[in-house]
JSON list of C-alpha atoms in Angstrom, two decimals:
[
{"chain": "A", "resi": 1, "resn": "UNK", "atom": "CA", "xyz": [90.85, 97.03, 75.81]},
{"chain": "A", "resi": 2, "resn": "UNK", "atom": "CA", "xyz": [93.85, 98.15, 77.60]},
{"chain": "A", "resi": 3, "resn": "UNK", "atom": "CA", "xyz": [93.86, 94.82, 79.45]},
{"chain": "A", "resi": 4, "resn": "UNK", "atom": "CA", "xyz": [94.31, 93.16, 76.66]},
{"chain": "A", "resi": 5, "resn": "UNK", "atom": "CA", "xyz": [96.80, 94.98, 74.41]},
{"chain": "A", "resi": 6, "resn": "UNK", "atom": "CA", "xyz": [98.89, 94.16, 77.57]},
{"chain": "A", "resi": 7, "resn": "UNK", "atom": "CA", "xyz": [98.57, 90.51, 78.04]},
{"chain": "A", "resi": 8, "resn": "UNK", "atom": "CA", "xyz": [98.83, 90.55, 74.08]},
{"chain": "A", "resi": 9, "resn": "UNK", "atom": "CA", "xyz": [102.46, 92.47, 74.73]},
{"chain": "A", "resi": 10, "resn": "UNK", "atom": "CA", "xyz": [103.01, 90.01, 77.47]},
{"chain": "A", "resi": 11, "resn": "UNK", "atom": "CA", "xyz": [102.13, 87.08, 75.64]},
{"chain": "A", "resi": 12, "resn": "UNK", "atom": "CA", "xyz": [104.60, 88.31, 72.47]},
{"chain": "A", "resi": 13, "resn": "UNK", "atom": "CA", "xyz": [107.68, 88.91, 74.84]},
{"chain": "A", "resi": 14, "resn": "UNK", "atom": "CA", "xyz": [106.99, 85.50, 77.20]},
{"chain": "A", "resi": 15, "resn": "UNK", "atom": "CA", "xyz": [107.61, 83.72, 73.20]},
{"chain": "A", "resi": 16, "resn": "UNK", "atom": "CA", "xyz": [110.06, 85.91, 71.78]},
{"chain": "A", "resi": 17, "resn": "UNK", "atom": "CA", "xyz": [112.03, 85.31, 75.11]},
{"chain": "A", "resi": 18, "resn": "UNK", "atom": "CA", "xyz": [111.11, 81.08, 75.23]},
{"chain": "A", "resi": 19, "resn": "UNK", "atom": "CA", "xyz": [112.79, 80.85, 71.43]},
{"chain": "A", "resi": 20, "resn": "UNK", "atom": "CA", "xyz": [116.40, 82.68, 72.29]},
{"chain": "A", "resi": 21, "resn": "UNK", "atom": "CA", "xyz": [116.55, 81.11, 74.67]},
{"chain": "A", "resi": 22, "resn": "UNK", "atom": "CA", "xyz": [115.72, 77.65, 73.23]},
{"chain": "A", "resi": 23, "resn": "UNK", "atom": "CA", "xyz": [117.57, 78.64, 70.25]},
{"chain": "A", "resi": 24, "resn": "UNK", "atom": "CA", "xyz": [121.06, 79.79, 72.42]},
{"chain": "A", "resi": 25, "resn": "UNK", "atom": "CA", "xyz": [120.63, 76.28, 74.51]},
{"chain": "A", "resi": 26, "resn": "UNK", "atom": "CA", "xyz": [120.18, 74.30, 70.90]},
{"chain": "A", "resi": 27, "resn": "UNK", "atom": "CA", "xyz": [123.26, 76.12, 69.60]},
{"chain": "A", "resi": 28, "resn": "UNK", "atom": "CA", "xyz": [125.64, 75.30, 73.30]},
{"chain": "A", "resi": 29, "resn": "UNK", "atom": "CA", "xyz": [124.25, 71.92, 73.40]},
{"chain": "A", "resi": 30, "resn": "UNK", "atom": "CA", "xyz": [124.30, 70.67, 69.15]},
{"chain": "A", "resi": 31, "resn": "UNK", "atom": "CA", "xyz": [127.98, 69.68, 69.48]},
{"chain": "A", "resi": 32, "resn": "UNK", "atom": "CA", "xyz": [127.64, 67.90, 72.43]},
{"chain": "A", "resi": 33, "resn": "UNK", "atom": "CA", "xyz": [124.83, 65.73, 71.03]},
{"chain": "A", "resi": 34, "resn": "UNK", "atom": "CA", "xyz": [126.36, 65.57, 67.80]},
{"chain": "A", "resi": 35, "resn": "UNK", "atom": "CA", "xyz": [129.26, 63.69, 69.82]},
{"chain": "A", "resi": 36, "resn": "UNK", "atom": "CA", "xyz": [126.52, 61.79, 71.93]},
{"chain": "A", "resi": 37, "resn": "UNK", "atom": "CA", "xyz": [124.40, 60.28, 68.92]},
{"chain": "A", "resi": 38, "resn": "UNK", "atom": "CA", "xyz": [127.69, 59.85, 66.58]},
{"chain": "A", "resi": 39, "resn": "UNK", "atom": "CA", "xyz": [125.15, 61.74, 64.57]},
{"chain": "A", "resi": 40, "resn": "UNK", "atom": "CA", "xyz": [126.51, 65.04, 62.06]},
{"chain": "A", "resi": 41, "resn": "UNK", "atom": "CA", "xyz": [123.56, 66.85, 63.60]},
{"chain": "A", "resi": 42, "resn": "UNK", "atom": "CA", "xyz": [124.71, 69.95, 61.96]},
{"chain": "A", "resi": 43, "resn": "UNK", "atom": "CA", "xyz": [122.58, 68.20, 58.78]},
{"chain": "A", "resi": 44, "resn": "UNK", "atom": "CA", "xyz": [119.50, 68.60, 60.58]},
{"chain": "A", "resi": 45, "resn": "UNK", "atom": "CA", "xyz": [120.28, 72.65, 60.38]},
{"chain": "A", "resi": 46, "resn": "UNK", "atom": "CA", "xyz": [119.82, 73.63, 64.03]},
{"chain": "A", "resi": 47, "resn": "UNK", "atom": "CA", "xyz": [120.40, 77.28, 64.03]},
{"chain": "A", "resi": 48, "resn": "UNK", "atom": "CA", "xyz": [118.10, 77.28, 60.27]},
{"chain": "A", "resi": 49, "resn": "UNK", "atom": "CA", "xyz": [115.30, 75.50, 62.56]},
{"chain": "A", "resi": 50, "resn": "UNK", "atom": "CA", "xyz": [115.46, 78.31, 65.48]},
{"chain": "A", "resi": 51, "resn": "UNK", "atom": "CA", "xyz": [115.44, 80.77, 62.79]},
{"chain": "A", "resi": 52, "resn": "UNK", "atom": "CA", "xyz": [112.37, 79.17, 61.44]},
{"chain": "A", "resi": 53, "resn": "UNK", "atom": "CA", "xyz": [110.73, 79.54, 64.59]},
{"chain": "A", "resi": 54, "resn": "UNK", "atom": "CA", "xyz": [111.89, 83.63, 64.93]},
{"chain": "A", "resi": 55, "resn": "UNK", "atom": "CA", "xyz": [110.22, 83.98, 61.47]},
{"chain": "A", "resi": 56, "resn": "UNK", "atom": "CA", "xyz": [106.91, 81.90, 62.65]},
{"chain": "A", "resi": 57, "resn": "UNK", "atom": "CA", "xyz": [106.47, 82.72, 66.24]},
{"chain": "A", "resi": 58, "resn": "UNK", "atom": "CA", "xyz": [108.16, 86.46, 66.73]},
{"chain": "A", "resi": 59, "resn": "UNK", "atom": "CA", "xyz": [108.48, 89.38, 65.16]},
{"chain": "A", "resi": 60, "resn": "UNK", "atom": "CA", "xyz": [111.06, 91.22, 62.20]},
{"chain": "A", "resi": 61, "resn": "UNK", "atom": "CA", "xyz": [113.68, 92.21, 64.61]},
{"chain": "A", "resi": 62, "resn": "UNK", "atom": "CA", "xyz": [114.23, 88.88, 66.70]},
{"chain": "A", "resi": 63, "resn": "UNK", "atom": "CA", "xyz": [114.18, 86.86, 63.62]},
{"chain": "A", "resi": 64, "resn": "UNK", "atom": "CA", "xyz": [117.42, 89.57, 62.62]},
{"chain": "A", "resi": 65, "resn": "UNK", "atom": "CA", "xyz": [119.06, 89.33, 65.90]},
{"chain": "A", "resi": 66, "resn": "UNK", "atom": "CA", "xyz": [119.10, 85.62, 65.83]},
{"chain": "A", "resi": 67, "resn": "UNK", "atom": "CA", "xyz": [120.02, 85.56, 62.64]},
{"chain": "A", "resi": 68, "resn": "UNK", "atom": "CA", "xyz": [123.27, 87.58, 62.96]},
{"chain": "A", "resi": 69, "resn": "UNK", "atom": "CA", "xyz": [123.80, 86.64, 66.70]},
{"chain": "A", "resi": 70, "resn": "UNK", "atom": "CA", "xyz": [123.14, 82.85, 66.48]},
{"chain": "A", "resi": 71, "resn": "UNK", "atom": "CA", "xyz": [126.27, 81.56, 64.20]},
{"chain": "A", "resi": 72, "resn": "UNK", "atom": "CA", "xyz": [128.51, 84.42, 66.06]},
{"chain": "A", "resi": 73, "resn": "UNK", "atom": "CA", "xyz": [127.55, 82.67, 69.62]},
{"chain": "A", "resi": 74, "resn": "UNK", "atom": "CA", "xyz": [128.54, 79.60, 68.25]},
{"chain": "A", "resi": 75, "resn": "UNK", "atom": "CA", "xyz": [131.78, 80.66, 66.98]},
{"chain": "A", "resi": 76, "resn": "UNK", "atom": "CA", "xyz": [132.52, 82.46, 70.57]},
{"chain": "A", "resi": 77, "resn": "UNK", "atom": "CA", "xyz": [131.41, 79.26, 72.80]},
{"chain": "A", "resi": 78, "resn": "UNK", "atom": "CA", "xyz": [132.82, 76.29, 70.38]},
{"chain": "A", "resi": 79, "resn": "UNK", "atom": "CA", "xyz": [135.14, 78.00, 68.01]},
{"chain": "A", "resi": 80, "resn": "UNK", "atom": "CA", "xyz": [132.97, 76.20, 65.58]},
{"chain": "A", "resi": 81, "resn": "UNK", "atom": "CA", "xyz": [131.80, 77.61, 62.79]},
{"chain": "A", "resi": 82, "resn": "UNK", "atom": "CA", "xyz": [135.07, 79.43, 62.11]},
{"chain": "A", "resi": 83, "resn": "UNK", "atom": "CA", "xyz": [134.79, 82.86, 62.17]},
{"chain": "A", "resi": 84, "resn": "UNK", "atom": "CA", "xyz": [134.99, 84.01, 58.72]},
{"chain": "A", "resi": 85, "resn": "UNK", "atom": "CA", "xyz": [132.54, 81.00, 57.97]},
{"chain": "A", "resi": 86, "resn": "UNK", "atom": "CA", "xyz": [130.13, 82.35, 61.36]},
{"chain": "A", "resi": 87, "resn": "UNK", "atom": "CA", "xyz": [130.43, 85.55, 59.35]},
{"chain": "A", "resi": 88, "resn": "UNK", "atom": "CA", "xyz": [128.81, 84.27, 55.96]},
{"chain": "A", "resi": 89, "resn": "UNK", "atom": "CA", "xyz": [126.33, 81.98, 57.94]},
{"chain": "A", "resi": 90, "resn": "UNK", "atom": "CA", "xyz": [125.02, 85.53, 60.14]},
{"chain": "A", "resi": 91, "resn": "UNK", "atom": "CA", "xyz": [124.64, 86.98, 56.67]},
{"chain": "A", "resi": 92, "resn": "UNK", "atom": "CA", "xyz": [123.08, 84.02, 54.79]},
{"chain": "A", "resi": 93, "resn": "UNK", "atom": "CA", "xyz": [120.51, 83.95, 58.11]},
{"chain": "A", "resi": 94, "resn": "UNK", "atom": "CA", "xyz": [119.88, 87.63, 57.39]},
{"chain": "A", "resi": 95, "resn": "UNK", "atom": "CA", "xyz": [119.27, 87.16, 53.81]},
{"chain": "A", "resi": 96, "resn": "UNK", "atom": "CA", "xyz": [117.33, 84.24, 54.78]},
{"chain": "A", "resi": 97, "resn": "UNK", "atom": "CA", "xyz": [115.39, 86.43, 56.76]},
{"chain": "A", "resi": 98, "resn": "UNK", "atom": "CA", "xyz": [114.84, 89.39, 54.15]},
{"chain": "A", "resi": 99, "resn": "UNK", "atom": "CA", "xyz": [113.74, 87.18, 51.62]},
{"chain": "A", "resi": 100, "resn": "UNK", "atom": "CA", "xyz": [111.13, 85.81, 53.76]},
{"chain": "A", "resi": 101, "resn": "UNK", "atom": "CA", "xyz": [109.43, 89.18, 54.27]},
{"chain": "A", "resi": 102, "resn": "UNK", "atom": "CA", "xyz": [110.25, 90.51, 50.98]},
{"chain": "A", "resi": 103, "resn": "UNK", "atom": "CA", "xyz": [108.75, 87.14, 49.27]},
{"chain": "A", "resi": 104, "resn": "UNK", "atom": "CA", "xyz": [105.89, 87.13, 52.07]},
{"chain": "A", "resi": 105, "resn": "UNK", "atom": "CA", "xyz": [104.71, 90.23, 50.06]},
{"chain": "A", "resi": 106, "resn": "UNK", "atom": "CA", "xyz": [104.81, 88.91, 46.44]},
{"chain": "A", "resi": 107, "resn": "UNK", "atom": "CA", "xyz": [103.55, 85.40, 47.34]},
{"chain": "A", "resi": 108, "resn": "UNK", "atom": "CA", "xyz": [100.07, 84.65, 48.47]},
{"chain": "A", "resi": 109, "resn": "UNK", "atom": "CA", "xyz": [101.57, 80.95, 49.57]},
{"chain": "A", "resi": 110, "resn": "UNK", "atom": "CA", "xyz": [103.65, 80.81, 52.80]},
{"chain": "A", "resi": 111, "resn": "UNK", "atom": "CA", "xyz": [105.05, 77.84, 51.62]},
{"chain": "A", "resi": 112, "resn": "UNK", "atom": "CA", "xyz": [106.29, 79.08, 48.57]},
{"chain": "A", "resi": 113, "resn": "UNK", "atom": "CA", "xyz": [108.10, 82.36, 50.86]},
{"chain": "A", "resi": 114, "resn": "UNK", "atom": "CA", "xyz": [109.91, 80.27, 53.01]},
{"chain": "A", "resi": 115, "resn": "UNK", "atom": "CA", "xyz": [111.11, 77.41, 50.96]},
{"chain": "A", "resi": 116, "resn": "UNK", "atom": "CA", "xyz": [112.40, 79.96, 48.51]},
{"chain": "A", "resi": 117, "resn": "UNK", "atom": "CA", "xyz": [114.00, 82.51, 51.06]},
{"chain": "A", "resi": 118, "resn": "UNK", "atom": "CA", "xyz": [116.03, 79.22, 52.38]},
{"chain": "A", "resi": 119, "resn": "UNK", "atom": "CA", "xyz": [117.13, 78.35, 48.45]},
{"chain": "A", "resi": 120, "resn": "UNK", "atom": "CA", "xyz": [117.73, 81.59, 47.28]},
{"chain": "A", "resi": 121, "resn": "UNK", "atom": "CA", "xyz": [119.90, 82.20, 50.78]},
{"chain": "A", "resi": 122, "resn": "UNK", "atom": "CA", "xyz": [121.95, 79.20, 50.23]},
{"chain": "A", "resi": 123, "resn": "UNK", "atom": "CA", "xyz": [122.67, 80.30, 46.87]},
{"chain": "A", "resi": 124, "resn": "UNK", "atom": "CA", "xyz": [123.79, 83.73, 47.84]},
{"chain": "A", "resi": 125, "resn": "UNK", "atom": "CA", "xyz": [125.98, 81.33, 50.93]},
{"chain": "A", "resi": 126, "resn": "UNK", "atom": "CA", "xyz": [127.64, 79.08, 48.35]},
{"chain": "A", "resi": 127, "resn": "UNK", "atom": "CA", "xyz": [128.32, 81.89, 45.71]},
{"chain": "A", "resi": 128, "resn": "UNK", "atom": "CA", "xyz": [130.29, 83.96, 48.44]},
{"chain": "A", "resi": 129, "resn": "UNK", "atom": "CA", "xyz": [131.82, 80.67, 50.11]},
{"chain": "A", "resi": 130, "resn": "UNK", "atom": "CA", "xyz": [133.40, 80.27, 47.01]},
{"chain": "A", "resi": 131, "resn": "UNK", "atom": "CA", "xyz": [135.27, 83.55, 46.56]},
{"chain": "A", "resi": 132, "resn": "UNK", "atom": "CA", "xyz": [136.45, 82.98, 50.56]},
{"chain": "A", "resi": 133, "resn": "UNK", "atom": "CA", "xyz": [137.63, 79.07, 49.84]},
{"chain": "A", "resi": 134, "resn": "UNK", "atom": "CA", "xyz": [139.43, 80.83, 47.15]},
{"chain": "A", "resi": 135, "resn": "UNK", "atom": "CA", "xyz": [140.75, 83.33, 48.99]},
{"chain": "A", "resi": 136, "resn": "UNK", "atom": "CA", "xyz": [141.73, 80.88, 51.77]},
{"chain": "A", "resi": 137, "resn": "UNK", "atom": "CA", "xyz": [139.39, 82.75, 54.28]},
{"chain": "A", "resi": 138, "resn": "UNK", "atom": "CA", "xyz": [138.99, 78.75, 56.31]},
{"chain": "A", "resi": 139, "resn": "UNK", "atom": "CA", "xyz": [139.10, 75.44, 54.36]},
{"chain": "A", "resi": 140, "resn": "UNK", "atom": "CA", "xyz": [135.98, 73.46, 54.35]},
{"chain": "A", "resi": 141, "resn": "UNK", "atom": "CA", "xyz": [134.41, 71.35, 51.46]},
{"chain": "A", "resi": 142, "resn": "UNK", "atom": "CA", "xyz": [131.79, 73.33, 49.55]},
{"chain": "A", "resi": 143, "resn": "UNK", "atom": "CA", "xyz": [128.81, 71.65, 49.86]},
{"chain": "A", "resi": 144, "resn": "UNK", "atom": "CA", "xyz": [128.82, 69.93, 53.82]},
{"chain": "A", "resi": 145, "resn": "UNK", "atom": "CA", "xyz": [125.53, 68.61, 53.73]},
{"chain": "A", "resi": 146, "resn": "UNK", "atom": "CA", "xyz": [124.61, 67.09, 50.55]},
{"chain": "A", "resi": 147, "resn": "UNK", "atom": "CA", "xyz": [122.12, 68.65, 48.37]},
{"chain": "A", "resi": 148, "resn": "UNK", "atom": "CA", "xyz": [118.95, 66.32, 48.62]},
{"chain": "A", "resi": 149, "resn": "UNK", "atom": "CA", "xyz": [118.91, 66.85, 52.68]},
{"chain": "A", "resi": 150, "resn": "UNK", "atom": "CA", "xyz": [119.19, 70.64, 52.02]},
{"chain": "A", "resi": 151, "resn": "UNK", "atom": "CA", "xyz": [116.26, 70.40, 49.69]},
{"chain": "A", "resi": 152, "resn": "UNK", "atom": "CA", "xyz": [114.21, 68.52, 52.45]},
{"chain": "A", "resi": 153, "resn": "UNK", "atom": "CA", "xyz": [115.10, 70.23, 55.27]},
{"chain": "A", "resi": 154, "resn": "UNK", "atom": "CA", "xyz": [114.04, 73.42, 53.39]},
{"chain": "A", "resi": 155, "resn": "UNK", "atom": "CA", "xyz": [110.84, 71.66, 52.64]},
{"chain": "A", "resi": 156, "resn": "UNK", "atom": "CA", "xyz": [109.82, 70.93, 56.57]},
{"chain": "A", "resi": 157, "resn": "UNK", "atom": "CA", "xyz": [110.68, 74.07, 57.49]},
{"chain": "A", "resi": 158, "resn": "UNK", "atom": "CA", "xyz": [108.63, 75.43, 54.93]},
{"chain": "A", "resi": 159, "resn": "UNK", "atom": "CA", "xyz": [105.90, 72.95, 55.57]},
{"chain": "A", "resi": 160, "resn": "UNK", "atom": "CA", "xyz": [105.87, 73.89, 59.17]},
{"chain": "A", "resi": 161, "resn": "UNK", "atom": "CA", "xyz": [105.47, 77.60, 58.89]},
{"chain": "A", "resi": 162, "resn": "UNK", "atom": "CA", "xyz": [102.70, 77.15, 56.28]},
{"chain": "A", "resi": 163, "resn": "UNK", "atom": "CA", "xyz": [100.48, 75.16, 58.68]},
{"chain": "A", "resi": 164, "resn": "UNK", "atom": "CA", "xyz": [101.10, 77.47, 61.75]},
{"chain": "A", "resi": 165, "resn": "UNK", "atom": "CA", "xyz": [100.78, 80.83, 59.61]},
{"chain": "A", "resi": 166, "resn": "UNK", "atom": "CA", "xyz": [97.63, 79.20, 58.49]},
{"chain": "A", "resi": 167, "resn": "UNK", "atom": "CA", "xyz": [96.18, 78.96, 61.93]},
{"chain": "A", "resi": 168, "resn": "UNK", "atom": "CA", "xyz": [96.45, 82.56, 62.19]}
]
């Protein structure tokens, strides 16, 4: 019994420890192979993806960290996002994040919890991005990736997590 509450442990830090790190080297290496493919790679939603995987594969408290620390790494090693943008991006992830457990508890559909913790999040983003473009916080257009990718993007990602949540 003990044996295996330990390999269990094991087994939970080995993965929690595999995804930062995958998600820090996606986040150091997207700009360079957004230069590499001529590719906006950014539509793709890397740091969304590795959060994704934090939800699926690790527990509450990873999924937070790499929601906050993610965009604020990337701001620190590129300079990109800005930092008042890395800011709203940490706390759309976080939201993102919330709303996942939060809906995981109302819905009886996995699907549904994730698709709509990404939508309601990127509400919440673009409803404070416009008060800072107003402000003048950093200039960027509104909407950077247009609406239809957003919707599938969200879609996969939701797709994903129902099918491995599924399994277990």
């Amino acid at each position: 019994m003990k044996n295996s509450a330990i390999l269990s442990l094991k087994r939970e830090t080995l993965t929690t420890l595999l995804i930062d790190s995958a998600a820090i080297a996606v986040i150091l290496l997207a700009p360079a192979l957004a230069h590499l493919l001529s590719f906006p790679v950014f539509y793709l939603e890397p740091m969304r993806i590795m959060l994704v995987l934090a939800l699926v594969h690790t527990n509450r408290k990873n999924a937070y960290a790499l929601a906050v620390a993610l965009p604020i790494i990337s701001f620190v090693v590129s300079g990109h996002p800005v930092f008042f943008k890395a800011g709203l991006m940490s706390a759309e992830f976080a939201l993102n994040v919330f709303l996942f457990f939060e809906l995981s508890k109302r819905f009886k559909n996995v699907f549904g919890a994730v698709f709509f913790s990404i939508i309601l999040s990127k509400i919440g983003y673009y409803i404070v991005k416009v008060f800072m473009l107003n402000y003048a916080l950093f200039s960027s257009p509104l909407i950077s990736i247009p609406v239809w990718i957003q919707l599938v993007t969200a879609s996969l990602f939701a797709l994903y997590a129902m099918m491995v949540l599924k399994k277990q």
